PDB file of C-alpha atoms in Angstrom:
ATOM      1  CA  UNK H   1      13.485  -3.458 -28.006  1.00 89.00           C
ATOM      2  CA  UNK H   2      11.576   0.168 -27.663  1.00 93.00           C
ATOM      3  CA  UNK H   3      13.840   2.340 -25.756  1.00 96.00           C
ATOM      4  CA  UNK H   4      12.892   5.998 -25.232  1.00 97.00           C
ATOM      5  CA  UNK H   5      15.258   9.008 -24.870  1.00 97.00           C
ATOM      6  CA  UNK H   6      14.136  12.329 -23.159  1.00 98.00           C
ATOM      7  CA  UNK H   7      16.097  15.834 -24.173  1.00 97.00           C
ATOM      8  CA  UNK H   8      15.958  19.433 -23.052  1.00 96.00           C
ATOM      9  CA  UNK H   9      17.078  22.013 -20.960  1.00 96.00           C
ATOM     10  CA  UNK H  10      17.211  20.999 -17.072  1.00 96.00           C
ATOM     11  CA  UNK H  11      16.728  24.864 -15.964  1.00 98.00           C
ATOM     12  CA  UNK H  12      13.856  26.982 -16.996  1.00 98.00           C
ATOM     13  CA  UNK H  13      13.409  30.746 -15.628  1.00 98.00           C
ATOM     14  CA  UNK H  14       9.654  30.699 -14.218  1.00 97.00           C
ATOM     15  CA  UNK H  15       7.030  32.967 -16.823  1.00 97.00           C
ATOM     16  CA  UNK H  16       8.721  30.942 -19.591  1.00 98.00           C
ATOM     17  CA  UNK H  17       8.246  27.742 -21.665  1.00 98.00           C
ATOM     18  CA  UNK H  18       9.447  24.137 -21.134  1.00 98.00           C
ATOM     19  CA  UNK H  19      10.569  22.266 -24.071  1.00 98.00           C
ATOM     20  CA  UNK H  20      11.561  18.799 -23.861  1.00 98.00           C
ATOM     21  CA  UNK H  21      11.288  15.806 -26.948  1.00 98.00           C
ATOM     22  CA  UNK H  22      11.280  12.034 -26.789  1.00 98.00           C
ATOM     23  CA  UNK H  23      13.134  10.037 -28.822  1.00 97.00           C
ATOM     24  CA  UNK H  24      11.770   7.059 -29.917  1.00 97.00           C
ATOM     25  CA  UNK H  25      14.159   3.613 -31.446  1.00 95.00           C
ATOM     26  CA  UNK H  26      13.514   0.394 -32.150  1.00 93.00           C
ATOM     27  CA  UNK H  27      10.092   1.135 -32.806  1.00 87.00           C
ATOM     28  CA  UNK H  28       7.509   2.530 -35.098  1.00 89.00           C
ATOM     29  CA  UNK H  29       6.147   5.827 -33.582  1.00 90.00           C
ATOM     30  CA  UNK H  30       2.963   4.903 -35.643  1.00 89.00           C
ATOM     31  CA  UNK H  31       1.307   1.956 -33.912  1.00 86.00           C
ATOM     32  CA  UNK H  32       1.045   3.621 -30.334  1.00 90.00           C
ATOM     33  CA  UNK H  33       0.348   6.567 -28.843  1.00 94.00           C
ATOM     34  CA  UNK H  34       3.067   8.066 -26.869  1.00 96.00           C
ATOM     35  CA  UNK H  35       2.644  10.122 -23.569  1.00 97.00           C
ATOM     36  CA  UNK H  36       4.061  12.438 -20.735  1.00 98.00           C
ATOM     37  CA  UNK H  37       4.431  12.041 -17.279  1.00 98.00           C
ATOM     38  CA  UNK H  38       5.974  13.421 -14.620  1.00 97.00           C
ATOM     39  CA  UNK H  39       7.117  13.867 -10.693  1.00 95.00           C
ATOM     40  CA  UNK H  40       7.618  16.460  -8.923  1.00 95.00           C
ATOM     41  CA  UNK H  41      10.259  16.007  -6.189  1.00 94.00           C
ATOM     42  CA  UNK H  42       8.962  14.048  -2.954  1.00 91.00           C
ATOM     43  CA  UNK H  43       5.256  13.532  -5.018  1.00 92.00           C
ATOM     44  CA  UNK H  44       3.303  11.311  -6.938  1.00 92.00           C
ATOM     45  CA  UNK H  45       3.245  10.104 -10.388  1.00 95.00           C
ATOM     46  CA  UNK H  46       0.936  12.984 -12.844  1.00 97.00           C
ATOM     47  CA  UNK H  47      -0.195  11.967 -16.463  1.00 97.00           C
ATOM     48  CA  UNK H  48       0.320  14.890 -18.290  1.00 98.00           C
ATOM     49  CA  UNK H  49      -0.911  14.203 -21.814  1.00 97.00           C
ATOM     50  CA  UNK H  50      -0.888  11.688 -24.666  1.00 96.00           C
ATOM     51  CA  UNK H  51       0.065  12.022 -28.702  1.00 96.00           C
ATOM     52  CA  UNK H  52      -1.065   9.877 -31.767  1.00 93.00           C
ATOM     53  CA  UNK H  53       0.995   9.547 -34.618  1.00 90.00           C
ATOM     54  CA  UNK H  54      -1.901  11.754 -36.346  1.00 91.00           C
ATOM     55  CA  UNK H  55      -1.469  14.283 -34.369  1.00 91.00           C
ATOM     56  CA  UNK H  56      -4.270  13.715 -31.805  1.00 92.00           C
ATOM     57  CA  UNK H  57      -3.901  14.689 -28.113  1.00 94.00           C
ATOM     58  CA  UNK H  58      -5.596  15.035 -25.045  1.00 94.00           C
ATOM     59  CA  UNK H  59      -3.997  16.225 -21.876  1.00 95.00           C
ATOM     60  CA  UNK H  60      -5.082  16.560 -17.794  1.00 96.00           C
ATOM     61  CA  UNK H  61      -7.679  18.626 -17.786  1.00 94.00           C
ATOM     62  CA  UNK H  62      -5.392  20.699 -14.935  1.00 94.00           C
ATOM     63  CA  UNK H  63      -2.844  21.486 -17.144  1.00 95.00           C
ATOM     64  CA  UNK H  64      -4.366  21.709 -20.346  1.00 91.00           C
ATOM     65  CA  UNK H  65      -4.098  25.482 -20.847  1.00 93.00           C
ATOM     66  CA  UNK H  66      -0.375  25.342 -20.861  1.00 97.00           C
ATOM     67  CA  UNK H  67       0.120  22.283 -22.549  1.00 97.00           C
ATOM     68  CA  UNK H  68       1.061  21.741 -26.548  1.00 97.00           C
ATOM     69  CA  UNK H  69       2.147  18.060 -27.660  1.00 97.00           C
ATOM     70  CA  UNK H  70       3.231  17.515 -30.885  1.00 96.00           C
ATOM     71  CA  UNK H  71       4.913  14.503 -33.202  1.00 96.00           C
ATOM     72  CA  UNK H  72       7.401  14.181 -35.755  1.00 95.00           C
ATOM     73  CA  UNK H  73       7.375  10.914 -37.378  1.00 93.00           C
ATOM     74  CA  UNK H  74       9.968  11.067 -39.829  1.00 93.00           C
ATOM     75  CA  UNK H  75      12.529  11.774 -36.771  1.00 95.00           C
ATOM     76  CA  UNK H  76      10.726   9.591 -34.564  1.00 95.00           C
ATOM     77  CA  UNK H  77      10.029  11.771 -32.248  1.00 97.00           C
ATOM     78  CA  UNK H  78       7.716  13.729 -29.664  1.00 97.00           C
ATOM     79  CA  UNK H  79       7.353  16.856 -27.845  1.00 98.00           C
ATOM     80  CA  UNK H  80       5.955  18.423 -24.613  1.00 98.00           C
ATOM     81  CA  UNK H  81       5.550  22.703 -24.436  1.00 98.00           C
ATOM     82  CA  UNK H  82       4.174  23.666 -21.118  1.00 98.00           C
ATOM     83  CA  UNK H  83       3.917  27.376 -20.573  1.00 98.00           C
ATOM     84  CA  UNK H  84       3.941  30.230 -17.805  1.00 97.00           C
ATOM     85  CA  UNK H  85       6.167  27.967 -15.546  1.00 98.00           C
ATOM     86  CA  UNK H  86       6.363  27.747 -11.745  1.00 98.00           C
ATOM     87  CA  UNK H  87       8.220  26.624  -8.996  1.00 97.00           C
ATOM     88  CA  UNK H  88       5.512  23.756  -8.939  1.00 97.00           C
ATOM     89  CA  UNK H  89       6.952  22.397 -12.175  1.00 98.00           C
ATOM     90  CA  UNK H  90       9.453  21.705 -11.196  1.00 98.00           C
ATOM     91  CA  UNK H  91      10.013  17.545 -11.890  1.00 98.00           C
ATOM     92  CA  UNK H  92      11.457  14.336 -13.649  1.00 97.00           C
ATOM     93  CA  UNK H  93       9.678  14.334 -16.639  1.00 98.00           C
ATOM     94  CA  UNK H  94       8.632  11.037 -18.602  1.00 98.00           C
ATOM     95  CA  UNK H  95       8.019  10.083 -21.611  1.00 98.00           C
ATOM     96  CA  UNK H  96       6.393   6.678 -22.178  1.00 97.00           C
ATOM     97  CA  UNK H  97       4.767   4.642 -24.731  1.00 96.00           C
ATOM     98  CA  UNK H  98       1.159   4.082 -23.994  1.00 94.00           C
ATOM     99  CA  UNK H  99      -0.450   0.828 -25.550  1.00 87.00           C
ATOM    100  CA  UNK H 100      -1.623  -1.888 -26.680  1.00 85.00           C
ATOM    101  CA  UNK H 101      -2.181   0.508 -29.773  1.00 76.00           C
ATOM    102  CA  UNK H 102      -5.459  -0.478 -31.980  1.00 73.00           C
ATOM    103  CA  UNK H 103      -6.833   3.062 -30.609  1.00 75.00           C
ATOM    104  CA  UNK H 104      -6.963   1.925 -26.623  1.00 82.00           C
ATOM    105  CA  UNK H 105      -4.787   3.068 -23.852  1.00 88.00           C
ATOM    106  CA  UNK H 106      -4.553   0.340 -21.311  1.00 90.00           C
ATOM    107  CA  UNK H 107      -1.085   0.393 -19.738  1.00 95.00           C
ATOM    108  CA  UNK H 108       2.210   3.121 -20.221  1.00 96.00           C
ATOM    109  CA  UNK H 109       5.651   0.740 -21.014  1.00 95.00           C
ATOM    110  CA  UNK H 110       8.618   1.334 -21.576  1.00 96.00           C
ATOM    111  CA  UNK H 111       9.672   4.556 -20.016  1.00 97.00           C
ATOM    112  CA  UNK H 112      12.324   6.862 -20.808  1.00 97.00           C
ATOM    113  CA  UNK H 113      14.619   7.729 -17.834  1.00 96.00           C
ATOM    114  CA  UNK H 114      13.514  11.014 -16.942  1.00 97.00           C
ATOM    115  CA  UNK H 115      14.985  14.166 -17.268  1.00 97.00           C
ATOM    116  CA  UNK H 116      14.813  16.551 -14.406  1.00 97.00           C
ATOM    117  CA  UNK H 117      13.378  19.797 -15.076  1.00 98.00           C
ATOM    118  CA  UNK H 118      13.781  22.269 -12.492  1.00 98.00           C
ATOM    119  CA  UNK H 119      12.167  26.387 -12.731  1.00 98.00           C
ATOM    120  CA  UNK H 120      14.034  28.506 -11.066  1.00 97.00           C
ATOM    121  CA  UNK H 121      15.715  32.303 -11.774  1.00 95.00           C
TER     122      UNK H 121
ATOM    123  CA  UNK T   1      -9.661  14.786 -10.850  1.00 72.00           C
ATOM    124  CA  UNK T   2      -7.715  13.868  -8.203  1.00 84.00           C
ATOM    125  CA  UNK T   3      -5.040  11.348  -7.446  1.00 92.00           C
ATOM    126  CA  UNK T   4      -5.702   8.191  -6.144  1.00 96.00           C
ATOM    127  CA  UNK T   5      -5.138   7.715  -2.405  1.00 97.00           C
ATOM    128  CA  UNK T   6      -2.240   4.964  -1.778  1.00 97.00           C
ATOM    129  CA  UNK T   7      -0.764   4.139   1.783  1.00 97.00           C
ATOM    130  CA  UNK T   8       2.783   6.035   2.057  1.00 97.00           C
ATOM    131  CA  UNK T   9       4.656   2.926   3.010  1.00 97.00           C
ATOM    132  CA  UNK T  10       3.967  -0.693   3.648  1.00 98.00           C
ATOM    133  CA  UNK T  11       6.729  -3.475   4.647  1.00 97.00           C
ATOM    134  CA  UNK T  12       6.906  -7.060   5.121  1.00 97.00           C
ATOM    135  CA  UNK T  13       9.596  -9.663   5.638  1.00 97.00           C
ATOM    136  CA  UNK T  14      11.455 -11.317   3.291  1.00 97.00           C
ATOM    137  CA  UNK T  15       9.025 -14.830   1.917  1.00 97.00           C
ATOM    138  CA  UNK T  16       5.672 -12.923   3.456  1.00 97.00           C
ATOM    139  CA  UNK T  17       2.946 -10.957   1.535  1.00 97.00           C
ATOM    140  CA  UNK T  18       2.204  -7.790   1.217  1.00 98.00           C
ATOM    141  CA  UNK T  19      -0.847  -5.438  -0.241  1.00 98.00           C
ATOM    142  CA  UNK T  20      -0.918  -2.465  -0.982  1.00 98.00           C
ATOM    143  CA  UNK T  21      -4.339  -0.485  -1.580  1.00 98.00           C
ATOM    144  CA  UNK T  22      -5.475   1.599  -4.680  1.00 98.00           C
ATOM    145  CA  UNK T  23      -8.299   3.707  -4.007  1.00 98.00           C
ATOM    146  CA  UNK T  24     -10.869   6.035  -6.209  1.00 97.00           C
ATOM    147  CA  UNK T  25     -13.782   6.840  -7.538  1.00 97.00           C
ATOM    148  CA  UNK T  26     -16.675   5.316  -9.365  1.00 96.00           C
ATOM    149  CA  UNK T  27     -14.994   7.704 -11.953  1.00 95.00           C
ATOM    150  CA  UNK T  28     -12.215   5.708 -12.269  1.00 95.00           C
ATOM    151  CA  UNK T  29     -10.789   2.811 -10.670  1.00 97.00           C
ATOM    152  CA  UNK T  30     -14.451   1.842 -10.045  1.00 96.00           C
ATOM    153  CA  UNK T  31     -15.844   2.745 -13.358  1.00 95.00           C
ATOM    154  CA  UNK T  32     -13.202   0.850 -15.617  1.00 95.00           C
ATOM    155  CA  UNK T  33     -11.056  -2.155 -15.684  1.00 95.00           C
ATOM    156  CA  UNK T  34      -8.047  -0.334 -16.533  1.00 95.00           C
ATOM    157  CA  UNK T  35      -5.926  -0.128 -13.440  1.00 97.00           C
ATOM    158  CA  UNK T  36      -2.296  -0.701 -14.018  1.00 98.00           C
ATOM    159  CA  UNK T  37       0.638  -0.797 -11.773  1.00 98.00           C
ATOM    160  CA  UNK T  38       4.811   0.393 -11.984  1.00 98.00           C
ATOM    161  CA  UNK T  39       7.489  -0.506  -9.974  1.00 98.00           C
ATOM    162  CA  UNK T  40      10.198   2.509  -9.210  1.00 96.00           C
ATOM    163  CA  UNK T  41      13.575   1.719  -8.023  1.00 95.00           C
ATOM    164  CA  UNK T  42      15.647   5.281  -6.781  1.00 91.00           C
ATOM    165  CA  UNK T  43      16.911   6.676  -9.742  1.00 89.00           C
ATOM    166  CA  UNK T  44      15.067   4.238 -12.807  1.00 92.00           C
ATOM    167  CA  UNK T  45      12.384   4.766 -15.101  1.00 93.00           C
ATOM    168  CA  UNK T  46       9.011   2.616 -13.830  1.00 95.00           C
ATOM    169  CA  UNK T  47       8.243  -0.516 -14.795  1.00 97.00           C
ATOM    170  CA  UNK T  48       4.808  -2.128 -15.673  1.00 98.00           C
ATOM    171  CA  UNK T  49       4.133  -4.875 -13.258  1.00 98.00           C
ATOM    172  CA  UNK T  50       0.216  -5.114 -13.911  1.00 98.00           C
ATOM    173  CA  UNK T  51      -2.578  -4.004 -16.655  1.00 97.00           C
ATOM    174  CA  UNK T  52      -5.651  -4.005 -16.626  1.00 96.00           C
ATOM    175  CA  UNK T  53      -6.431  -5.065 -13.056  1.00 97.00           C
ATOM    176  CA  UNK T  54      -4.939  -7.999 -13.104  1.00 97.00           C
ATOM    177  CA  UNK T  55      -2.550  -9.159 -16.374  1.00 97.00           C
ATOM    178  CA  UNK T  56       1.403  -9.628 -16.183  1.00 97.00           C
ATOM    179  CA  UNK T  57       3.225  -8.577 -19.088  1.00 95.00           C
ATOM    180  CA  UNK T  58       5.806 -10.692 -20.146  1.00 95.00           C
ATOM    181  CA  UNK T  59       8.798 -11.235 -17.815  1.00 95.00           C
ATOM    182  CA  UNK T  60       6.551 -10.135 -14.779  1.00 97.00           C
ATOM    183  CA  UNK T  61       6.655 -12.909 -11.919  1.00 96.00           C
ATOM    184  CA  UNK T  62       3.630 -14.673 -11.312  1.00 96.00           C
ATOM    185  CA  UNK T  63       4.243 -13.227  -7.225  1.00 97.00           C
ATOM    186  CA  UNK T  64       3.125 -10.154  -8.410  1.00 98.00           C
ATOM    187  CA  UNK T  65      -0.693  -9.998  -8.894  1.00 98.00           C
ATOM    188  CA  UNK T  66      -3.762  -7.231  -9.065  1.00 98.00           C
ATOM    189  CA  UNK T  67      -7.705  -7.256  -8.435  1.00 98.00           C
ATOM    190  CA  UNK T  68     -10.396  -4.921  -7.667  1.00 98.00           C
ATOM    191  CA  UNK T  69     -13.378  -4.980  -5.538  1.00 97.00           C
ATOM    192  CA  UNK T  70     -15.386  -1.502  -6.080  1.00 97.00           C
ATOM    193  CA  UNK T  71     -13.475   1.276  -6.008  1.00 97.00           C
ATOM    194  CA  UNK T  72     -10.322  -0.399  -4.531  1.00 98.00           C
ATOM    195  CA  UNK T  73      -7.690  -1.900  -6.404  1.00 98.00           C
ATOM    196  CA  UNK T  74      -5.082  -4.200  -4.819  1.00 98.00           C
ATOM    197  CA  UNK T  75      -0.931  -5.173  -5.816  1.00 98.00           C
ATOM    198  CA  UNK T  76      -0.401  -8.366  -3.667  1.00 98.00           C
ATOM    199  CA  UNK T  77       3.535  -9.303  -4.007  1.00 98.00           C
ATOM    200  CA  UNK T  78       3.540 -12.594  -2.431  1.00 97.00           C
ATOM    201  CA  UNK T  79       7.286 -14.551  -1.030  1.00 97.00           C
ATOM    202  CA  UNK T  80       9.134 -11.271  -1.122  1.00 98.00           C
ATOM    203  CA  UNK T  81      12.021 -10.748  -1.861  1.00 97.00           C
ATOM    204  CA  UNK T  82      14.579  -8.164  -1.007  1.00 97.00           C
ATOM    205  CA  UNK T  83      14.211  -7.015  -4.986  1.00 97.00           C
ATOM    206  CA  UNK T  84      10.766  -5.515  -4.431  1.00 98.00           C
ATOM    207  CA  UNK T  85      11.985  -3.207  -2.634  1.00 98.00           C
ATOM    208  CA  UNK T  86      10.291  -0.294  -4.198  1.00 98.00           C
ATOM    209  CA  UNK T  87       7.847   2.524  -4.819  1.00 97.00           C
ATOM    210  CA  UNK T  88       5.081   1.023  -6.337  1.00 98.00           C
ATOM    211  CA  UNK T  89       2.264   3.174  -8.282  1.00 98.00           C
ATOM    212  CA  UNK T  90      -1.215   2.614  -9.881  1.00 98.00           C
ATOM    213  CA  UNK T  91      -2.813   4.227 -12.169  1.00 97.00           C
ATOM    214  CA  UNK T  92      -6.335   4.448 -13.263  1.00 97.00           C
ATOM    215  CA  UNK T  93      -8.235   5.199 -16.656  1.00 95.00           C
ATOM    216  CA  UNK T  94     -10.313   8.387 -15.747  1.00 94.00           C
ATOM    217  CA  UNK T  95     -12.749   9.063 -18.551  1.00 92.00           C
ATOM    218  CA  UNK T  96     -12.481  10.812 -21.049  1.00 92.00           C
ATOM    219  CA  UNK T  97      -9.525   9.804 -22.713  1.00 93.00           C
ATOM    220  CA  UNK T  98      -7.508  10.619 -19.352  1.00 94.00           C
ATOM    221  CA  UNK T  99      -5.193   8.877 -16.385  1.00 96.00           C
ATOM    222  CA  UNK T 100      -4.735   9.311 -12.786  1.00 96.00           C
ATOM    223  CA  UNK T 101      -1.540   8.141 -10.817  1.00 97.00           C
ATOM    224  CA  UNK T 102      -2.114   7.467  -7.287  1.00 97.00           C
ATOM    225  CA  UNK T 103       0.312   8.910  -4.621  1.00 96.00           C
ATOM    226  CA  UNK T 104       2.564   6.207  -4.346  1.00 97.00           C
ATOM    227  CA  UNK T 105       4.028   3.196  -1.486  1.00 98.00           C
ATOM    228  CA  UNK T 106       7.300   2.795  -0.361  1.00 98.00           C
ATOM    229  CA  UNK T 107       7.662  -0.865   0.177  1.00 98.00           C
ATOM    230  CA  UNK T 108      10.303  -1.879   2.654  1.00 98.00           C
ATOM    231  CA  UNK T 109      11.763  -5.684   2.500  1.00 97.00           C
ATOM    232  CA  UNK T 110      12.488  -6.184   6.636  1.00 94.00           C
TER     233      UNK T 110
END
């Protein structure tokens, strides 16, 4: 079945960029779109974004200065650059497959299992 | 766009039902049929327990179900069981190709 695979560095100095990439097995990266979440410690769930295979995205309108998405398909896999960090970005971040595919968005399954991601000097 | 407003915790006995609320706007939850809603256990990924308002995906039980009445939608977990203990999230289409996660319920199994 789909599994999904976050990596990245867990500590990032605040002013500077987060990097993290999604693996993707057992499925092709082409028939979904593919998407980031996260939560920060003690919060809520925030959508942060969604890819296409194509290289369409759309992000939360909140976030969406900082935020570049892009895909590799021939690795399989997906990436998240948020810049000028803060303390407040600190989180688990998630990547997620976002379906049923067929250009729609209706539900985000499976889930990777996070990778914390904490800003901090 | 702001999260959707959840109750922090809700509990309920082991065999009894519980609810827990989902609400929004007319932008969202009231605007689409596209509420969905996870499961988190402490330390694993969430799980897809409802799409669309009201559909199980595969392997979900049929205790678990959804609906929506305005801008309100509702998880129902009916004959709990000590398993469900949980944080439970929705989630909302938003417009313009965007989401919104509510806040999040601790369920407690008494």
């Amino acid at each position: 079945q789909v599994q999904l695979q976050e990596s990245g560095p867990g500590l990032v100095k605040p002013s500077e960029t987060l990097s993290l990439t999604c693996t993707v097995s057992g499925d092709s990266i082409s028939t979904y779109y593919w998407s980031w979440i996260r939560q920060p410690p003690g919060k809520g769930l925030e959508w942060i974004g969604y890819i296409y295979y194509s290289g369409n995205t759309n992000c939360n309108p909140s976030l969406k200065s900082r935020v570049t998405m892009s895909v590799d398909t021939s690795k399989k896999q997906f990436s998240l650059k948020l810049t000028s960090v803060t303390a407040a970005d600190t989180a688990v971040y998630y990547c997620a497959r976002a379906g049923p595919g067929g250009g729609t968005i209706n539900w985000f399954d499976p889930w990777g299992q996070g990778t914390l991601v904490t800003v901090s000097s | 766009q702001s999260a959707l407003t959840q109750p922090r915790s809700v509990s309920g006995s082991p065999g009894q039902s519980v609810t827990i609320s989902c609400t929004g706007t007319s932008s969202d939850v009231g605007g689409y049929n596209y509420v969905s809603w996870y499961q988190k256990h402490p330390g694993k990924a969430p799980k897809l327990m409802i799409y669309n308002v009201s559909k199980r995906p595969s392997g979900v039980p049929d205790r678990f179900s959804g609906s929506k009445s305005g801008n309100t939608a509702s998880l129902t977990i009916s004959g709990l069981q000590a398993e469900d203990e949980a944080d439970y999230y929705c989630c909302s289409y938003a417009g313009s190709y965007t989401w919104v996660f509510g806040g999040g319920t601790e369920l407690t199994v008494l």
